[in-house]
Short mmCIF file of C-alpha atoms in Angstrom, two decimals:
data_model
loop_
_atom_site.label_atom_id
_atom_site.label_comp_id
_atom_site.label_asym_id
_atom_site.label_seq_id
_atom_site.Cartn_x
_atom_site.Cartn_y
_atom_site.Cartn_z
CA UNK A 214 188.52 -124.65 -23.75
CA UNK A 215 186.92 -122.75 -26.48
CA UNK A 216 186.49 -119.63 -24.28
CA UNK A 217 190.17 -119.16 -23.54
CA UNK A 218 192.04 -117.53 -26.34
CA UNK A 219 195.32 -115.65 -26.55
CA UNK A 220 194.98 -111.90 -25.90
CA UNK A 221 195.59 -110.18 -29.01
CA UNK A 222 198.47 -107.83 -29.64
CA UNK A 223 196.19 -105.25 -30.48
CA UNK A 224 194.48 -105.51 -26.95
CA UNK A 225 197.78 -105.44 -25.38
CA UNK A 226 198.78 -102.38 -27.29
CA UNK A 227 195.57 -100.69 -26.47
CA UNK A 228 195.81 -101.53 -22.68
CA UNK A 229 199.29 -100.21 -22.61
CA UNK A 230 198.23 -97.07 -24.50
CA UNK A 231 195.38 -96.60 -21.77
CA UNK A 232 197.46 -97.27 -18.77
CA UNK A 233 200.30 -94.94 -19.84
CA UNK A 234 197.84 -92.18 -21.10
CA UNK A 235 196.01 -92.29 -17.61
CA UNK A 236 199.06 -91.83 -15.77
CA UNK A 237 200.16 -88.89 -17.92
CA UNK A 238 196.75 -87.22 -17.36
CA UNK A 239 196.78 -87.78 -13.65
CA UNK A 240 200.08 -86.16 -13.35
CA UNK A 241 201.55 -89.28 -12.02
CA UNK A 242 204.21 -88.91 -14.80
CA UNK A 243 205.21 -85.17 -15.02
CA UNK A 244 205.92 -83.02 -17.93
CA UNK A 245 209.25 -83.34 -19.14
CA UNK A 246 209.76 -87.00 -17.66
CA UNK A 247 211.71 -89.35 -20.01
CA UNK A 248 209.86 -92.69 -20.74
CA UNK A 249 211.55 -96.01 -21.97
CA UNK A 250 209.90 -98.64 -23.61
CA UNK A 251 212.01 -101.42 -21.60
CA UNK A 252 211.08 -99.77 -18.24
CA UNK A 253 207.18 -99.62 -18.91
CA UNK A 254 207.13 -103.16 -20.40
CA UNK A 255 208.64 -104.52 -17.28
CA UNK A 256 206.19 -102.54 -15.10
CA UNK A 257 203.17 -103.54 -17.29
CA UNK A 258 204.32 -107.23 -17.68
CA UNK A 259 204.45 -106.85 -21.55
CA UNK A 260 207.12 -107.16 -24.14
CA UNK A 261 208.49 -103.97 -25.56
CA UNK A 262 206.41 -104.02 -28.94
CA UNK A 263 203.07 -102.97 -27.52
CA UNK A 264 204.60 -100.50 -25.34
CA UNK A 265 206.56 -98.86 -28.24
CA UNK A 266 203.23 -99.04 -30.26
CA UNK A 267 201.41 -97.19 -27.34
CA UNK A 268 204.33 -94.50 -27.32
CA UNK A 269 203.93 -93.86 -30.95
CA UNK A 270 200.04 -93.29 -30.48
CA UNK A 271 200.79 -91.04 -27.51
CA UNK A 272 203.16 -88.95 -29.52
CA UNK A 273 200.87 -88.62 -32.43
CA UNK A 274 198.11 -87.34 -29.56
CA UNK A 275 200.36 -84.87 -28.26
CA UNK A 276 201.00 -86.21 -24.96
CA UNK A 277 204.47 -87.39 -25.59
CA UNK A 278 207.38 -85.95 -27.94
CA UNK A 279 210.37 -87.85 -29.32
CA UNK A 280 213.69 -86.83 -30.54
CA UNK A 281 215.37 -89.51 -32.55
CA UNK A 282 218.24 -91.14 -31.00
CA UNK A 283 217.81 -88.93 -27.94
CA UNK A 284 214.67 -89.21 -25.63
CA UNK A 285 210.83 -89.86 -25.48
CA UNK A 286 209.19 -87.56 -22.73
CA UNK A 287 206.01 -86.29 -21.60
CA UNK A 288 205.15 -82.93 -23.20
CA UNK A 289 204.61 -79.78 -21.54
CA UNK A 290 201.13 -78.55 -20.76
CA UNK A 291 201.09 -75.59 -23.28
CA UNK A 292 198.18 -73.09 -23.41
CA UNK A 293 197.88 -73.12 -27.38
CA UNK A 294 197.64 -76.85 -27.51
CA UNK A 295 194.92 -76.87 -24.91
CA UNK A 296 193.15 -74.06 -26.55
CA UNK A 297 193.28 -76.03 -29.89
CA UNK A 298 192.08 -79.03 -28.26
CA UNK A 299 189.24 -77.35 -26.37
CA UNK A 300 187.96 -75.90 -29.63
CA UNK A 301 187.65 -79.03 -31.49
CA UNK A 302 186.10 -81.00 -28.61
CA UNK A 303 183.83 -78.33 -27.61
CA UNK A 304 182.46 -78.29 -31.43
CA UNK A 305 182.31 -82.26 -31.36
CA UNK A 306 180.05 -81.84 -28.27
CA UNK A 307 178.08 -79.34 -29.75
CA UNK A 308 177.39 -81.51 -32.88
CA UNK A 309 176.52 -84.38 -30.61
CA UNK A 310 174.19 -82.66 -28.52
CA UNK A 311 172.34 -81.11 -31.54
CA UNK A 312 171.88 -84.80 -32.80
CA UNK A 313 171.09 -86.47 -29.47
CA UNK A 314 168.59 -84.18 -27.85
CA UNK A 315 165.58 -85.30 -30.10
CA UNK A 316 166.61 -88.99 -29.50
CA UNK A 317 166.85 -88.76 -25.83
CA UNK A 318 164.68 -91.03 -23.56
CA UNK A 319 163.57 -90.23 -19.88
CA UNK A 320 166.15 -92.66 -18.61
CA UNK A 321 169.03 -90.95 -20.56
CA UNK A 322 168.09 -87.64 -18.82
CA UNK A 323 167.87 -89.34 -15.55
CA UNK A 324 171.47 -90.84 -16.10
CA UNK A 325 172.65 -87.16 -16.79
CA UNK A 326 170.94 -85.94 -13.66
CA UNK A 327 172.48 -88.74 -11.69
CA UNK A 328 176.07 -88.01 -12.85
CA UNK A 329 175.62 -84.38 -12.23
CA UNK A 330 174.77 -85.03 -8.55
CA UNK A 331 177.82 -87.09 -8.19
CA UNK A 332 179.98 -84.29 -10.06
CA UNK A 333 178.59 -81.73 -7.63
CA UNK A 334 179.31 -83.79 -4.58
CA UNK A 335 182.81 -84.47 -5.83
CA UNK A 336 183.60 -80.83 -6.37
CA UNK A 337 182.58 -80.01 -2.83
CA UNK A 338 184.74 -82.60 -1.53
CA UNK A 339 187.68 -81.82 -3.74
CA UNK A 340 187.72 -85.22 -5.48
CA UNK A 341 188.94 -84.52 -8.92
CA UNK A 342 188.94 -87.97 -9.92
CA UNK A 343 185.32 -88.52 -9.00
CA UNK A 344 184.39 -85.41 -10.51
CA UNK A 345 186.04 -85.94 -13.88
CA UNK A 346 184.55 -89.39 -14.08
CA UNK A 347 181.02 -87.95 -13.33
CA UNK A 348 181.52 -85.22 -15.90
CA UNK A 349 182.52 -87.58 -18.46
CA UNK A 350 179.46 -89.92 -17.67
CA UNK A 351 177.06 -86.98 -18.15
CA UNK A 352 178.38 -85.63 -21.54
CA UNK A 353 178.74 -89.30 -22.74
CA UNK A 354 175.18 -89.83 -22.67
CA UNK A 355 174.71 -87.22 -25.53
CA UNK A 356 177.70 -88.64 -27.52
CA UNK A 357 176.38 -92.07 -27.24
CA UNK A 358 172.80 -91.22 -28.19
CA UNK A 359 173.99 -89.17 -31.20
CA UNK A 360 175.62 -92.30 -32.61
CA UNK A 361 178.13 -90.04 -34.29
CA UNK A 362 181.35 -92.40 -34.13
CA UNK A 363 183.52 -89.71 -35.71
CA UNK A 364 182.80 -87.21 -33.12
CA UNK A 365 183.20 -89.89 -30.30
CA UNK A 366 186.68 -90.84 -31.59
CA UNK A 367 187.67 -87.19 -31.83
CA UNK A 368 186.58 -86.40 -28.39
CA UNK A 369 188.24 -89.53 -27.03
CA UNK A 370 191.68 -88.27 -28.81
CA UNK A 371 191.69 -84.86 -27.69
CA UNK A 372 189.96 -84.71 -24.38
CA UNK A 373 193.12 -86.09 -22.59
CA UNK A 374 195.19 -82.91 -23.46
CA UNK A 375 192.29 -80.69 -21.78
CA UNK A 376 192.10 -83.22 -18.75
CA UNK A 377 195.74 -82.40 -17.63
CA UNK A 378 195.12 -78.70 -17.50
CA UNK A 379 191.74 -79.34 -15.70
CA UNK A 380 193.25 -81.59 -12.93
CA UNK A 381 196.11 -79.04 -12.35
CA UNK A 382 193.54 -76.16 -11.94
CA UNK A 383 191.32 -78.19 -9.83
CA UNK A 384 194.03 -79.21 -7.57
CA UNK A 385 194.88 -75.52 -7.20
CA UNK A 386 191.37 -74.64 -5.98
CA UNK A 387 189.21 -74.71 -9.11
CA UNK A 388 186.06 -76.54 -9.19
CA UNK A 389 186.18 -77.83 -12.84
CA UNK A 390 182.92 -77.21 -14.84
CA UNK A 391 179.82 -75.65 -13.22
CA UNK A 392 177.22 -78.11 -11.77
CA UNK A 393 174.84 -75.16 -12.54
CA UNK A 394 175.49 -75.22 -16.23
CA UNK A 395 175.02 -78.98 -16.19
CA UNK A 396 171.71 -78.47 -14.38
CA UNK A 397 170.84 -75.90 -17.45
CA UNK A 398 171.93 -78.49 -19.86
CA UNK A 399 169.93 -81.29 -18.43
CA UNK A 400 166.59 -79.31 -18.16
CA UNK A 401 166.88 -78.31 -21.74
CA UNK A 402 167.53 -82.11 -22.78
CA UNK A 403 164.59 -83.04 -20.64
CA UNK A 404 162.38 -80.34 -22.42
CA UNK A 405 163.50 -81.36 -25.77
CA UNK A 406 164.87 -77.86 -26.32
CA UNK A 407 167.89 -78.61 -28.94
CA UNK A 408 168.84 -75.13 -29.37
CA UNK A 409 169.18 -74.14 -25.59
CA UNK A 410 171.02 -77.53 -25.00
CA UNK A 411 173.47 -76.46 -27.66
CA UNK A 412 173.70 -73.14 -26.27
CA UNK A 413 174.70 -74.44 -22.76
CA UNK A 414 177.06 -76.87 -24.13
CA UNK A 415 178.84 -74.06 -25.90
CA UNK A 416 179.04 -72.25 -22.74
CA UNK A 417 180.44 -75.07 -20.91
CA UNK A 418 183.27 -75.32 -23.19
CA UNK A 419 183.86 -71.63 -23.21
CA UNK A 420 184.41 -71.65 -19.61
CA UNK A 421 187.66 -73.62 -20.27
CA UNK A 422 189.01 -70.35 -21.70
CA UNK A 423 189.67 -69.05 -18.04
CA UNK A 424 191.84 -72.02 -17.46
CA UNK A 425 193.64 -71.69 -20.78
CA UNK A 426 194.23 -67.94 -20.20
CA UNK A 427 196.20 -68.91 -17.00
CA UNK A 428 200.04 -69.56 -17.13
CA UNK A 429 200.96 -73.06 -18.37
CA UNK A 430 204.18 -74.60 -19.05
CA UNK A 431 206.26 -73.70 -21.99
CA UNK A 432 207.93 -76.02 -24.46
CA UNK A 433 211.73 -76.50 -23.81
CA UNK A 434 214.76 -77.84 -25.42
CA UNK A 435 216.37 -78.42 -22.14
CA UNK A 436 217.53 -81.83 -21.33
CA UNK A 437 214.57 -84.06 -20.13
CA UNK A 438 214.61 -85.24 -16.47
CA UNK A 439 214.58 -88.86 -15.54
CA UNK A 440 211.68 -90.55 -14.55
CA UNK A 441 212.56 -92.24 -11.23
CA UNK A 442 209.39 -94.44 -10.24
CA UNK A 443 206.90 -94.83 -13.10
CA UNK A 444 203.53 -94.52 -11.53
CA UNK A 445 201.35 -96.63 -13.95
CA UNK A 446 198.93 -99.38 -12.87
CA UNK A 447 199.76 -102.82 -14.63
CA UNK A 448 196.81 -104.17 -16.33
CA UNK A 449 195.77 -107.51 -15.51
CA UNK A 450 196.64 -109.62 -18.52
CA UNK A 451 199.43 -112.01 -19.72
CA UNK A 452 202.50 -110.88 -21.28
CA UNK A 453 202.79 -111.38 -24.93
CA UNK A 454 205.92 -113.44 -26.17
#
């Protein structure tokens, strides 16, 4: 059967990375929790090698920290880290918006409008997962149309650091980003007004400053706590050998 081929190690590593990253961002694995490759390998139905590679990537991206011969654990949500990530991600969104607006078709603007309707509905009902998915879909239109792969990669790398804090604040009664600002962005895009679209994009990301200025976790050298029950959805794939 030519269509059936072994799953590559790269794919296993990426799926392990995505599963663990998503659990950290969602708060299912709390800051300070120790993570072990053997434990996650069993949970995900993989060998330890792709899990170790995923851990290494998450350390590089700031979601895990490792002390040699001691532990690997989930990092704290620290204001300075979120502020730095937001500055970089915001700049990349502004760049993508400036490039994308002249290239947008009516269907692209309608996709953004539909995503914002779902975003506003999710905010009203307090559904943080649906709100953030819709928010991503809206902004991803501009990133995709811009065709800037470097900007897209940078956004994908640093957005999870921001999402952890957004989720926390949302759960405490915040409403994430303003659907009203999204409306302004969509109208500017529909009118082909690049400068206004970039201005609104910058305002959206400045809105994160209110989240960052509130108290967050602080880094600690205290012994990390154990993760009793890793909350990670296993990807549907065969274990590598």
